[in-house]
Amino acid sequence: MERGLGWIDRHTRALCEASDAIWQYAEVGLQEHRSAALVADYLAREGFAVELGVAGMPTALVAGFGSGGPVIGFLGEYDALPGLSQAISPRQEPLVPGGAGHGCGHNLLGVGSMAAAIALKHQLESDGREGTVRFYGCPAEETLVGKVFMAREGLFDALDAALTWHPMTFNTIWSASSLAMNSVKFVFHGRASHAAASPDLGISALDAVELMNIGVNFLREHVVQDARIHYVITKGGGEPNIVPAKAESWYYVRAPERSQVTAIYDRIISIAQGAAMMTGASLEISFQVGCYNYLSNPVLAGLLEDNMRKAPGPAFTPEDHAFARAIEASFAPGQKLAALRGFNVPPELAAAVAALTLHEGIASPFDTGRVMPGSTDVGDVSWLTPTGQLTAACWPVGTASHSWQATACSGAPMGHQGMLLAAKAMAMTGYDLMTNAELLCKAKAALERATGGKRPPSPIPPDLTPPLDQLSEHRP
Ligand SMILES: [Zn+2]
Ligand SMILES: [Zn+2]
């Protein structure tokens, strides 16, 4: 893999500049036009055949190089988060007040996976070996949209394996499962009227939203322990003296298994219908998206860990350490240990890692068989093809993802270190899979055992179109 890794070393500067440019663009889900174009252009210059605008999403792309099998895919993302704009500073300083920012480090994620794909391409070329490398530019991971629609379209079907990673506070393998989820908007339609002069003529859509929330809050006692149900009120009316004619809430319903999500979701639908009945409002259900829990493939996890240990490790500079210490000074008391516990890190390892500012070692996977309290649309890919995922230290220990601190570090040089480590370990793993048919066989057998060999149905209806305007108010 010398040739491929050499390519990453020779192009470190250009790769870091690409990540920094996407960090600057800070485009939210399905609005990532400049970010996707940058990645598409980069891959096209490297000889990949690029198709931009797949699966009904202008910012989704598939790029391929080579021919024949095996077919190895690298998954990238590039969406930012609303409200997390932040300068590269250890104090909270938005670059654009109220603007979006890369608080989940998807600028690093997208470019790291792209670098792995290009490195593997160079290695295959120098070997003169048959095989296909694919890069998937997956939009709107934060709202769990991109890969779900791409999977429904069959874009991952030809893959023999998929590899990806996520920026984090330590270097290890992501071996836990994640929560399956449904995302849905409940829109209630009532009747406007003067709230003081003729309230009797009005039907409050906001009352329906509030009554629905009360019903759901009582339901919480009667769902599985690991389920998560959360909502925001996205529309609540205009002025207090007008009975709200339209109100809307947006729910995420999560649980370890899809069947549990479906059961809880069905009960929430009944509660929404009850709220409509109680108020006389009418109900419109706008299903946004659903996703599967993540199935970590043990064969790919083992390979990724070996390669993380073999790859030249993160080399944080004294400047990275100084910036990390300044970021750490902004943490709430007890944040480091609490953040590690949130990721199921066992107490002994958590205590050792919490003593560090930046994680420079490689931790063995510690959460196999556990469920991490979040969702990812990588889940949908993981049910279709053997999938491996690592995490690399891009932020100081204790940093919460989706925070201004994570945005600052994802645009700082320390983030590049984790990105380069991830790119190398993924490229090496891709090469192992290209060159060792037995490993691929074992990985596929493990997936078959986990799924019972059945192709899972898409969690979204066949006629659902991607919610392209879901975050349109956050357009830059
Ligand atoms: Zn995120
Ligand atoms: Zn993320």
Tab-separated table of C-alpha atoms and ligand atoms in Angstrom:
chain	number	residue	atom	x	y	z
A	1	MET	CA	0.000	0.000	0.000
A	2	GLU	CA	3.114	2.194	-0.219
A	3	ARG	CA	2.025	3.895	-3.395
A	4	GLY	CA	-1.409	4.818	-2.025
A	5	LEU	CA	-0.134	6.070	1.327
A	6	GLY	CA	2.586	7.999	-0.483
A	7	TRP	CA	-0.118	9.756	-2.475
A	8	ILE	CA	-1.781	10.916	0.769
A	9	ASP	CA	1.577	12.152	2.116
A	10	ARG	CA	2.330	14.083	-1.063
A	11	HIS	CA	-1.147	15.639	-1.127
A	12	THR	CA	-1.597	16.403	2.560
A	13	ARG	CA	-1.680	20.120	1.953
A	14	ALA	CA	-4.294	19.973	-0.821
A	15	LEU	CA	-6.458	17.597	1.230
A	16	CYS	CA	-6.328	19.866	4.284
A	17	GLU	CA	-7.192	22.860	2.099
A	18	ALA	CA	-10.199	20.962	0.698
A	19	SER	CA	-11.421	20.186	4.217
A	20	ASP	CA	-10.905	23.799	5.293
A	21	ALA	CA	-12.811	25.082	2.258
A	22	ILE	CA	-15.818	22.863	3.072
A	23	TRP	CA	-15.562	24.042	6.706
A	24	GLN	CA	-15.768	27.636	5.428
A	25	TYR	CA	-18.743	26.895	3.149
A	26	ALA	CA	-20.627	25.398	6.160
A	27	GLU	CA	-23.616	24.285	4.094
A	28	VAL	CA	-26.501	22.474	5.820
A	29	GLY	CA	-28.049	19.227	4.580
A	30	LEU	CA	-29.201	19.118	0.935
A	31	GLN	CA	-27.829	22.630	0.431
A	32	GLU	CA	-24.210	21.416	0.169
A	33	HIS	CA	-23.808	22.630	-3.434
A	34	ARG	CA	-20.301	24.112	-3.188
A	35	SER	CA	-19.035	21.302	-0.949
A	36	ALA	CA	-20.308	18.567	-3.263
A	37	ALA	CA	-18.920	20.384	-6.324
A	38	LEU	CA	-15.495	20.654	-4.681
A	39	VAL	CA	-15.418	16.915	-3.938
A	40	ALA	CA	-16.772	16.039	-7.408
A	41	ASP	CA	-14.102	18.188	-9.103
A	42	TYR	CA	-11.324	16.724	-6.978
A	43	LEU	CA	-12.364	13.158	-7.860
A	44	ALA	CA	-12.810	13.988	-11.546
A	45	ARG	CA	-9.279	15.448	-11.658
A	46	GLU	CA	-8.060	12.158	-10.176
A	47	GLY	CA	-9.653	10.198	-13.018
A	48	PHE	CA	-12.864	9.049	-11.305
A	49	ALA	CA	-16.104	8.948	-13.307
A	50	VAL	CA	-18.358	11.207	-11.242
A	51	GLU	CA	-22.132	11.301	-11.236
A	52	LEU	CA	-23.426	14.283	-9.255
A	53	GLY	CA	-27.119	14.555	-8.439
A	54	VAL	CA	-28.017	10.894	-7.796
A	55	ALA	CA	-31.118	9.519	-6.014
A	56	GLY	CA	-33.051	12.756	-6.542
A	57	MET	CA	-30.617	14.865	-4.509
A	58	PRO	CA	-28.555	17.521	-6.344
A	59	THR	CA	-25.771	17.252	-3.741
A	60	ALA	CA	-25.453	13.437	-3.694
A	61	LEU	CA	-22.717	11.856	-5.784
A	62	VAL	CA	-21.175	8.533	-6.711
A	63	ALA	CA	-17.669	8.393	-8.178
A	64	GLY	CA	-16.043	5.245	-9.506
A	65	PHE	CA	-12.648	4.122	-10.735
A	66	GLY	CA	-11.527	0.790	-12.160
A	67	SER	CA	-13.436	-2.208	-13.401
A	68	GLY	CA	-14.548	-5.591	-12.206
A	69	GLY	CA	-14.563	-6.844	-8.633
A	70	PRO	CA	-14.139	-6.520	-5.787
A	71	VAL	CA	-16.048	-3.262	-5.442
A	72	ILE	CA	-15.053	-1.302	-2.341
A	73	GLY	CA	-16.947	1.853	-1.344
A	74	PHE	CA	-15.913	4.769	0.854
A	75	LEU	CA	-18.691	6.858	2.393
A	76	GLY	CA	-18.259	10.618	2.796
A	77	GLU	CA	-20.450	13.411	4.181
A	78	TYR	CA	-20.208	17.202	4.068
A	79	ASP	CA	-23.230	18.771	5.755
A	80	ALA	CA	-22.948	21.409	8.494
A	81	LEU	CA	-25.296	22.173	11.410
A	82	PRO	CA	-27.567	25.210	11.787
A	83	GLY	CA	-26.551	27.688	14.498
A	84	LEU	CA	-23.046	26.292	15.063
A	85	SER	CA	-21.018	28.906	13.199
A	86	GLN	CA	-17.753	29.454	15.074
A	87	ALA	CA	-14.337	30.961	14.408
A	88	ILE	CA	-11.152	28.951	15.001
A	89	SER	CA	-10.987	30.338	18.507
A	90	PRO	CA	-11.120	28.874	22.030
A	91	ARG	CA	-13.885	31.350	22.915
A	92	GLN	CA	-17.423	31.192	21.567
A	93	GLU	CA	-17.253	33.546	18.569
A	94	PRO	CA	-19.606	32.837	15.667
A	95	LEU	CA	-18.143	33.650	12.243
A	96	VAL	CA	-21.681	34.384	11.038
A	97	PRO	CA	-24.112	35.118	13.889
A	98	GLY	CA	-26.850	32.477	13.704
A	99	GLY	CA	-25.082	30.786	10.796
A	100	ALA	CA	-24.238	27.143	10.250
A	101	GLY	CA	-20.998	25.457	11.259
A	102	HIS	CA	-19.239	22.102	11.074
A	103	GLY	CA	-19.987	21.050	14.659
A	104	CYS	CA	-19.871	17.369	13.656
A	105	GLY	CA	-16.678	17.631	11.573
A	106	HIS	CA	-18.263	16.389	8.333
A	107	ASN	CA	-15.802	18.570	6.389
A	108	LEU	CA	-13.067	16.251	7.693
A	109	LEU	CA	-15.251	13.171	7.226
A	110	GLY	CA	-15.936	13.857	3.549
A	111	VAL	CA	-12.358	14.678	2.591
A	112	GLY	CA	-10.871	11.839	4.694
A	113	SER	CA	-13.037	9.234	2.941
A	114	MET	CA	-12.332	10.820	-0.444
A	115	ALA	CA	-8.571	10.659	0.269
A	116	ALA	CA	-8.873	6.946	1.121
A	117	ALA	CA	-10.671	6.273	-2.176
A	118	ILE	CA	-8.067	8.143	-4.226
A	119	ALA	CA	-5.166	6.481	-2.365
A	120	LEU	CA	-6.608	3.031	-3.071
A	121	LYS	CA	-7.072	3.970	-6.726
A	122	HIS	CA	-3.393	4.901	-7.022
A	123	GLN	CA	-2.366	1.617	-5.417
A	124	LEU	CA	-4.575	-0.435	-7.764
A	125	GLU	CA	-3.215	1.456	-10.728
A	126	SER	CA	0.383	0.824	-9.760
A	127	ASP	CA	-0.368	-2.877	-9.122
A	128	GLY	CA	-2.193	-3.145	-12.465
A	129	ARG	CA	-4.893	-4.941	-10.499
A	130	GLU	CA	-8.577	-5.404	-11.336
A	131	GLY	CA	-11.113	-3.952	-8.922
A	132	THR	CA	-13.424	-0.969	-8.507
A	133	VAL	CA	-13.127	1.863	-6.000
A	134	ARG	CA	-16.178	3.939	-5.310
A	135	PHE	CA	-16.665	7.123	-3.337
A	136	TYR	CA	-20.145	8.097	-2.173
A	137	GLY	CA	-20.824	11.757	-1.412
A	138	CYS	CA	-23.768	11.413	0.977
A	139	PRO	CA	-25.652	14.630	1.765
A	140	ALA	CA	-27.696	15.493	4.858
A	141	GLU	CA	-26.380	12.895	7.297
A	142	GLU	CA	-27.483	15.076	10.195
A	143	THR	CA	-31.122	14.675	9.257
A	144	LEU	CA	-30.494	11.042	8.207
A	145	VAL	CA	-31.509	11.584	4.611
A	146	GLY	CA	-28.681	10.983	2.131
A	147	LYS	CA	-27.745	7.317	2.482
A	148	VAL	CA	-31.332	6.233	3.118
A	149	PHE	CA	-32.491	7.540	-0.270
A	150	MET	CA	-29.294	6.335	-1.964
A	151	ALA	CA	-29.855	2.854	-0.470
A	152	ARG	CA	-33.487	2.776	-1.637
A	153	GLU	CA	-32.196	3.598	-5.126
A	154	GLY	CA	-29.908	0.536	-4.987
A	155	LEU	CA	-26.700	2.570	-5.192
A	156	PHE	CA	-24.907	0.395	-2.598
A	157	ASP	CA	-26.065	-2.931	-4.041
A	158	ALA	CA	-22.932	-3.636	-6.100
A	159	LEU	CA	-20.600	-3.107	-3.133
A	160	ASP	CA	-18.578	-5.931	-1.607
A	161	ALA	CA	-17.830	-3.752	1.427
A	162	ALA	CA	-18.166	-0.149	2.648
A	163	LEU	CA	-15.788	1.824	4.851
A	164	THR	CA	-16.234	5.106	6.660
A	165	TRP	CA	-15.231	6.990	9.791
A	166	HIS	CA	-16.284	9.807	12.081
A	167	PRO	CA	-14.301	12.622	13.732
A	168	MET	CA	-14.325	12.126	17.497
A	169	THR	CA	-12.210	12.681	20.588
A	170	PHE	CA	-10.360	9.354	20.470
A	171	ASN	CA	-8.956	6.800	18.027
A	172	THR	CA	-10.839	3.520	17.995
A	173	ILE	CA	-13.314	1.390	16.056
A	174	TRP	CA	-17.005	2.250	16.066
A	175	SER	CA	-18.327	-1.158	17.008
A	176	ALA	CA	-21.518	-0.218	18.867
A	177	SER	CA	-24.889	-0.243	17.184
A	178	SER	CA	-26.909	2.965	16.847
A	179	LEU	CA	-30.593	3.738	17.193
A	180	ALA	CA	-33.013	3.144	14.327
A	181	MET	CA	-35.180	6.181	13.788
A	182	ASN	CA	-38.203	7.821	12.165
A	183	SER	CA	-38.272	11.569	11.517
A	184	VAL	CA	-41.734	13.038	11.021
A	185	LYS	CA	-43.481	16.398	11.014
A	186	PHE	CA	-47.023	16.700	12.430
A	187	VAL	CA	-48.885	19.617	10.865
A	188	PHE	CA	-52.189	20.659	12.445
A	189	HIS	CA	-54.631	22.890	10.588
A	190	GLY	CA	-57.169	24.895	12.614
A	191	ARG	CA	-59.104	28.117	12.001
A	192	ALA	CA	-57.865	31.666	12.622
A	193	SER	CA	-59.958	34.069	14.627
A	194	HIS	CA	-59.526	37.096	16.933
A	195	ALA	CA	-58.179	35.532	20.122
A	196	ALA	CA	-60.022	38.045	22.366
A	197	ALA	CA	-63.061	39.155	20.363
A	198	SER	CA	-64.101	35.819	18.817
A	199	PRO	CA	-62.089	32.945	20.307
A	200	ASP	CA	-65.214	30.759	20.063
A	201	LEU	CA	-64.949	30.902	16.262
A	202	GLY	CA	-61.325	29.739	16.215
A	203	ILE	CA	-59.711	26.324	16.226
A	204	SER	CA	-56.203	26.434	17.651
A	205	ALA	CA	-53.727	24.278	15.784
A	206	LEU	CA	-51.232	25.094	18.546
A	207	ASP	CA	-53.543	23.496	21.137
A	208	ALA	CA	-53.374	20.303	19.097
A	209	VAL	CA	-49.566	20.432	19.036
A	210	GLU	CA	-49.459	20.939	22.806
A	211	LEU	CA	-51.987	18.199	23.570
A	212	MET	CA	-50.118	15.823	21.319
A	213	ASN	CA	-46.874	16.545	23.165
A	214	ILE	CA	-48.593	15.880	26.514
A	215	GLY	CA	-49.820	12.525	25.229
A	216	VAL	CA	-46.380	11.582	23.982
A	217	ASN	CA	-44.776	12.646	27.253
A	218	PHE	CA	-47.066	10.195	29.081
A	219	LEU	CA	-46.131	7.490	26.566
A	220	ARG	CA	-42.459	7.777	27.602
A	221	GLU	CA	-43.081	5.629	30.684
A	222	HIS	CA	-44.203	2.753	28.479
A	223	VAL	CA	-41.484	2.413	25.868
A	224	VAL	CA	-38.275	0.345	25.920
A	225	GLN	CA	-35.553	1.826	28.112
A	226	ASP	CA	-33.234	2.787	25.238
A	227	ALA	CA	-35.913	4.506	23.151
A	228	ARG	CA	-35.560	8.241	22.589
A	229	ILE	CA	-38.417	10.536	21.568
A	230	HIS	CA	-37.743	14.228	21.023
A	231	TYR	CA	-39.529	17.104	19.369
A	232	VAL	CA	-39.356	20.773	18.503
A	233	ILE	CA	-42.276	23.057	17.699
A	234	THR	CA	-41.374	24.361	14.268
A	235	LYS	CA	-44.506	26.493	13.813
A	236	GLY	CA	-46.604	27.791	16.686
A	237	GLY	CA	-48.616	30.669	15.243
A	238	GLY	CA	-47.878	34.313	14.474
A	239	GLU	CA	-49.187	36.659	17.189
A	240	PRO	CA	-50.984	35.974	20.478
A	241	ASN	CA	-54.120	37.781	19.342
A	242	ILE	CA	-54.727	35.417	16.439
A	243	VAL	CA	-55.877	31.856	17.138
A	244	PRO	CA	-53.131	29.855	15.368
A	245	ALA	CA	-54.543	28.352	12.177
A	246	LYS	CA	-51.435	26.276	11.560
A	247	ALA	CA	-48.949	24.686	13.910
A	248	GLU	CA	-46.304	22.055	13.400
A	249	SER	CA	-44.027	19.871	15.482
A	250	TRP	CA	-41.067	17.792	14.288
A	251	TYR	CA	-40.420	14.478	16.010
A	252	TYR	CA	-37.529	12.039	16.082
A	253	VAL	CA	-38.556	8.571	17.311
A	254	ARG	CA	-35.601	6.288	18.059
A	255	ALA	CA	-35.068	2.779	19.422
A	256	PRO	CA	-32.459	0.008	19.090
A	257	GLU	CA	-34.468	-1.990	16.517
A	258	ARG	CA	-36.574	-0.864	13.578
A	259	SER	CA	-39.523	-2.953	14.754
A	260	GLN	CA	-39.463	-1.056	18.081
A	261	VAL	CA	-39.408	2.273	16.242
A	262	THR	CA	-42.407	1.199	14.180
A	263	ALA	CA	-44.371	0.153	17.287
A	264	ILE	CA	-43.694	3.429	19.134
A	265	TYR	CA	-44.315	5.447	15.964
A	266	ASP	CA	-47.746	3.821	15.501
A	267	ARG	CA	-48.719	4.826	19.040
A	268	ILE	CA	-47.555	8.403	18.419
A	269	ILE	CA	-49.720	8.554	15.288
A	270	SER	CA	-52.736	7.568	17.422
A	271	ILE	CA	-51.869	10.302	19.945
A	272	ALA	CA	-51.648	12.881	17.130
A	273	GLN	CA	-55.030	11.753	15.818
A	274	GLY	CA	-56.412	12.063	19.367
A	275	ALA	CA	-55.084	15.618	19.662
A	276	ALA	CA	-56.751	16.509	16.363
A	277	MET	CA	-60.020	15.034	17.598
A	278	MET	CA	-59.824	16.901	20.920
A	279	THR	CA	-59.356	20.280	19.251
A	280	GLY	CA	-61.230	19.914	15.977
A	281	ALA	CA	-58.027	20.601	14.045
A	282	SER	CA	-57.137	18.457	11.076
A	283	LEU	CA	-53.901	16.506	10.968
A	284	GLU	CA	-51.354	16.187	8.171
A	285	ILE	CA	-48.492	13.751	8.709
A	286	SER	CA	-45.345	14.579	6.793
A	287	PHE	CA	-43.007	11.584	7.042
A	288	GLN	CA	-39.464	12.902	6.544
A	289	VAL	CA	-37.242	9.852	6.717
A	290	GLY	CA	-36.488	6.655	8.612
A	291	CYS	CA	-33.261	4.731	9.112
A	292	TYR	CA	-31.873	1.469	10.432
A	293	ASN	CA	-29.651	0.804	13.400
A	294	TYR	CA	-25.953	0.280	12.582
A	295	LEU	CA	-24.564	-3.244	12.196
A	296	SER	CA	-20.840	-3.204	12.856
A	297	ASN	CA	-19.102	-5.918	10.839
A	298	PRO	CA	-16.632	-7.719	13.130
A	299	VAL	CA	-14.297	-8.713	10.270
A	300	LEU	CA	-13.985	-5.157	8.983
A	301	ALA	CA	-13.701	-3.823	12.549
A	302	GLY	CA	-10.724	-6.122	13.178
A	303	LEU	CA	-9.036	-5.079	9.925
A	304	LEU	CA	-9.577	-1.373	10.602
A	305	GLU	CA	-8.101	-1.723	14.079
A	306	ASP	CA	-4.999	-3.534	12.752
A	307	ASN	CA	-4.507	-0.866	10.123
A	308	MET	CA	-5.048	2.017	12.543
A	309	ARG	CA	-2.221	0.537	14.607
A	310	LYS	CA	-0.007	0.130	11.513
A	311	ALA	CA	-0.743	3.557	10.020
A	312	PRO	CA	1.503	6.403	11.083
A	313	GLY	CA	-0.391	7.671	14.154
A	314	PRO	CA	-1.706	11.163	14.782
A	315	ALA	CA	1.145	13.604	15.215
A	316	PHE	CA	-0.313	16.535	17.112
A	317	THR	CA	1.993	19.562	17.199
A	318	PRO	CA	2.721	21.738	20.253
A	319	GLU	CA	0.320	24.297	18.684
A	320	ASP	CA	-2.432	21.636	18.492
A	321	HIS	CA	-1.879	20.811	22.174
A	322	ALA	CA	-1.959	24.502	23.165
A	323	PHE	CA	-5.217	25.076	21.248
A	324	ALA	CA	-6.699	21.893	22.722
A	325	ARG	CA	-5.859	23.031	26.275
A	326	ALA	CA	-7.502	26.396	25.598
A	327	ILE	CA	-10.636	24.637	24.286
A	328	GLU	CA	-10.653	22.338	27.322
A	329	ALA	CA	-10.694	25.392	29.595
A	330	SER	CA	-14.193	26.183	28.216
A	331	PHE	CA	-15.689	22.826	29.307
A	332	ALA	CA	-18.310	22.536	32.015
A	333	PRO	CA	-17.131	20.911	35.274
A	334	GLY	CA	-16.983	17.118	34.915
A	335	GLN	CA	-17.544	17.315	31.145
A	336	LYS	CA	-14.614	15.071	30.128
A	337	LEU	CA	-15.734	12.030	32.079
A	338	ALA	CA	-19.417	12.627	31.332
A	339	ALA	CA	-18.719	12.800	27.583
A	340	LEU	CA	-16.697	9.563	27.676
A	341	ARG	CA	-19.393	7.784	29.677
A	342	GLY	CA	-21.942	8.938	27.102
A	343	PHE	CA	-20.002	6.881	24.546
A	344	ASN	CA	-20.051	3.734	26.731
A	345	VAL	CA	-16.309	4.024	27.482
A	346	PRO	CA	-15.663	1.623	30.405
A	347	PRO	CA	-14.606	3.326	33.671
A	348	GLU	CA	-10.920	2.327	33.619
A	349	LEU	CA	-10.358	3.440	30.038
A	350	ALA	CA	-12.440	6.594	30.626
A	351	ALA	CA	-10.250	7.552	33.600
A	352	ALA	CA	-7.064	7.011	31.553
A	353	VAL	CA	-8.343	8.945	28.524
A	354	ALA	CA	-9.821	11.740	30.659
A	355	ALA	CA	-6.318	12.457	31.946
A	356	LEU	CA	-5.297	13.405	28.376
A	357	THR	CA	-6.031	16.540	26.392
A	358	LEU	CA	-5.537	14.901	22.985
A	359	HIS	CA	-5.765	11.153	22.400
A	360	GLU	CA	-2.693	9.963	20.501
A	361	GLY	CA	-2.917	6.185	21.006
A	362	ILE	CA	-5.298	3.622	19.509
A	363	ALA	CA	-7.946	2.222	21.866
A	364	SER	CA	-9.262	-1.300	21.278
A	365	PRO	CA	-13.005	-1.406	20.565
A	366	PHE	CA	-14.871	-1.288	23.881
A	367	ASP	CA	-18.537	-1.066	22.951
A	368	THR	CA	-19.228	-4.172	20.877
A	369	GLY	CA	-22.810	-5.268	21.526
A	370	ARG	CA	-23.772	-1.894	23.049
A	371	VAL	CA	-26.055	0.730	21.515
A	372	MET	CA	-24.794	4.274	21.270
A	373	PRO	CA	-27.471	6.878	21.966
A	374	GLY	CA	-27.728	8.424	18.518
A	375	SER	CA	-28.563	7.497	14.945
A	376	THR	CA	-26.632	7.454	11.691
A	377	ASP	CA	-27.725	6.771	8.146
A	378	VAL	CA	-24.621	4.576	7.808
A	379	GLY	CA	-27.028	2.094	9.435
A	380	ASP	CA	-28.905	1.661	6.158
A	381	VAL	CA	-25.699	0.834	4.274
A	382	SER	CA	-24.602	-1.591	7.003
A	383	TRP	CA	-27.643	-3.846	6.414
A	384	LEU	CA	-26.865	-4.101	2.676
A	385	THR	CA	-23.099	-4.630	2.577
A	386	PRO	CA	-20.405	-5.385	5.194
A	387	THR	CA	-19.579	-2.008	6.731
A	388	GLY	CA	-16.671	-0.857	8.892
A	389	GLN	CA	-16.329	2.442	10.670
A	390	LEU	CA	-13.567	3.988	12.774
A	391	THR	CA	-13.351	7.121	14.854
A	392	ALA	CA	-10.279	9.346	14.907
A	393	ALA	CA	-9.238	12.027	17.380
A	394	CYS	CA	-9.932	15.414	15.787
A	395	TRP	CA	-11.138	17.189	18.950
A	396	PRO	CA	-9.828	17.377	22.544
A	397	VAL	CA	-10.972	14.651	24.936
A	398	GLY	CA	-14.359	15.621	26.395
A	399	THR	CA	-15.513	17.761	23.459
A	400	ALA	CA	-19.225	17.320	22.805
A	401	SER	CA	-20.132	16.840	19.166
A	402	HIS	CA	-22.604	19.439	17.865
A	403	SER	CA	-20.895	22.137	19.944
A	404	TRP	CA	-19.059	25.349	19.015
A	405	GLN	CA	-15.879	23.724	20.341
A	406	ALA	CA	-16.260	20.879	17.799
A	407	THR	CA	-16.745	23.450	15.011
A	408	ALA	CA	-13.592	25.321	16.057
A	409	CYS	CA	-11.457	22.148	16.181
A	410	SER	CA	-12.854	20.772	12.888
A	411	GLY	CA	-11.481	23.862	11.149
A	412	ALA	CA	-8.175	23.871	13.083
A	413	PRO	CA	-5.001	21.937	12.158
A	414	MET	CA	-5.661	19.378	14.932
A	415	GLY	CA	-8.654	18.110	12.954
A	416	HIS	CA	-6.427	17.369	9.960
A	417	GLN	CA	-4.385	14.897	12.032
A	418	GLY	CA	-7.384	12.669	12.690
A	419	MET	CA	-8.547	13.000	9.078
A	420	LEU	CA	-5.187	11.796	7.706
A	421	LEU	CA	-5.004	8.866	10.128
A	422	ALA	CA	-8.545	7.823	9.153
A	423	ALA	CA	-7.790	8.153	5.428
A	424	LYS	CA	-4.710	5.936	5.691
A	425	ALA	CA	-6.307	3.239	7.856
A	426	MET	CA	-9.356	3.083	5.554
A	427	ALA	CA	-7.238	2.960	2.378
A	428	MET	CA	-5.140	0.123	3.859
A	429	THR	CA	-8.284	-1.770	4.844
A	430	GLY	CA	-9.758	-1.264	1.370
A	431	TYR	CA	-6.575	-2.713	-0.086
A	432	ASP	CA	-6.693	-5.745	2.237
A	433	LEU	CA	-10.239	-6.414	1.053
A	434	MET	CA	-9.278	-5.967	-2.613
A	435	THR	CA	-6.453	-8.444	-2.329
A	436	ASN	CA	-7.809	-11.089	0.041
A	437	ALA	CA	-10.973	-12.847	-1.130
A	438	GLU	CA	-11.173	-14.886	2.060
A	439	LEU	CA	-11.526	-11.757	4.198
A	440	LEU	CA	-14.386	-10.530	2.030
A	441	CYS	CA	-16.066	-13.929	2.292
A	442	LYS	CA	-15.824	-13.851	6.092
A	443	ALA	CA	-17.170	-10.295	6.214
A	444	LYS	CA	-20.138	-11.265	4.038
A	445	ALA	CA	-20.830	-14.356	6.147
A	446	ALA	CA	-20.915	-12.177	9.281
A	447	LEU	CA	-23.436	-9.823	7.653
A	448	GLU	CA	-25.582	-12.752	6.611
A	449	ARG	CA	-25.624	-14.078	10.158
A	450	ALA	CA	-26.726	-10.654	11.432
A	451	THR	CA	-29.508	-10.081	8.886
A	452	GLY	CA	-30.630	-13.686	8.429
A	453	GLY	CA	-29.640	-13.302	4.779
A	454	LYS	CA	-32.735	-11.249	4.010
A	455	ARG	CA	-32.607	-7.871	2.294
A	456	PRO	CA	-34.246	-5.422	4.695
A	457	PRO	CA	-37.099	-3.331	3.322
A	458	SER	CA	-36.381	0.384	2.925
A	459	PRO	CA	-37.522	2.323	6.008
A	460	ILE	CA	-39.106	4.934	3.736
A	461	PRO	CA	-42.139	4.627	1.444
A	462	PRO	CA	-41.354	3.998	-2.258
A	463	ASP	CA	-42.957	7.275	-3.369
A	464	LEU	CA	-41.290	9.523	-0.791
A	465	THR	CA	-39.040	12.160	-2.358
A	466	PRO	CA	-36.005	13.653	-0.573
A	467	PRO	CA	-37.009	16.636	1.627
A	468	LEU	CA	-34.888	19.072	-0.396
A	469	ASP	CA	-36.284	22.144	1.369
A	470	GLN	CA	-36.134	20.693	4.873
A	471	LEU	CA	-33.522	23.209	6.019
A	472	SER	CA	-34.056	25.895	3.392
A	473	GLU	CA	-34.302	28.676	5.998
A	474	HIS	CA	-30.648	27.994	6.848
A	475	ARG	CA	-29.433	28.662	3.295
A	476	PRO	CA	-26.272	30.778	3.447
B	1	ZN	ZN	-23.787	15.027	13.895
B	2	ZN	ZN	-21.680	13.398	12.323
